[in-house]
XYZ file of C-alpha atoms in Angstrom:
70
model
C 17.520 3.909 -9.100
C 15.358 1.324 -10.411
C 11.353 1.888 -11.695
C 8.974 0.343 -9.519
C 8.174 -3.529 -9.135
C 4.929 -3.820 -10.681
C 1.323 -4.635 -9.694
C 1.485 -8.839 -10.582
C 4.885 -8.914 -8.593
C 3.363 -7.179 -5.583
C 0.272 -8.331 -5.660
C 2.697 -11.646 -5.206
C 3.665 -10.156 -2.265
C 1.128 -9.425 -0.305
C -1.218 -12.471 -0.738
C 1.299 -14.016 1.481
C 0.480 -11.257 4.340
C -2.915 -10.429 3.267
C -5.921 -11.209 5.968
C -8.306 -13.493 4.451
C -10.793 -10.086 4.504
C -9.039 -8.485 2.448
C -7.556 -11.552 -0.466
C -9.883 -10.297 -3.234
C -9.228 -6.096 -2.202
C -5.182 -7.515 -2.873
C -6.524 -10.034 -6.337
C -7.957 -7.366 -8.051
C -6.708 -3.805 -7.187
C -4.175 -2.079 -9.184
C -1.391 0.817 -8.758
C -2.400 3.747 -5.566
C -5.337 1.017 -4.520
C -2.418 -2.007 -3.744
C -0.046 0.464 -2.639
C -2.433 1.528 0.215
C -3.530 -1.673 1.515
C 0.373 -2.801 1.263
C 1.230 -0.267 3.825
C -1.616 -1.664 5.704
C 0.369 -4.344 5.749
C 3.710 -2.790 6.388
C 5.048 -4.179 2.753
C 6.362 -1.389 -0.089
C 7.534 -1.482 -3.723
C 10.461 -1.478 -4.845
C 12.336 0.577 -6.247
C 11.357 5.196 -6.908
C 7.827 5.521 -4.574
C 4.710 6.026 -7.211
C 2.907 9.960 -6.675
C 1.835 10.724 -3.524
C 3.527 7.296 -1.733
C 7.022 8.615 0.024
C 7.895 10.984 -2.977
C 7.697 14.270 -0.892
C 9.415 12.742 2.528
C 9.841 17.156 3.420
C 6.423 17.542 4.709
C 4.894 16.528 7.923
C 2.529 14.430 8.081
C -1.230 16.072 8.741
C -2.305 15.849 12.469
C -5.627 14.162 13.186
C -8.081 16.257 14.489
C -9.745 15.924 17.944
C -12.477 12.761 17.955
C -10.502 11.046 14.702
C -11.181 7.337 17.007
C -15.101 8.046 17.605
């Protein structure tokens, strides 16, 4: 598998789709913070997933606690 996409290239792709209120974060974020912002907009790096981002898909997602939306 290839190496993960560098921050600069991923940031360039992400800036095409982020809302104005997330633009500042996209300009200055690095690493996992940039990945989290990308997930918000359904954009992901190419290559291997970074640690903590899909590296172990066998684990089910945690269930939200009651009233988490309030």
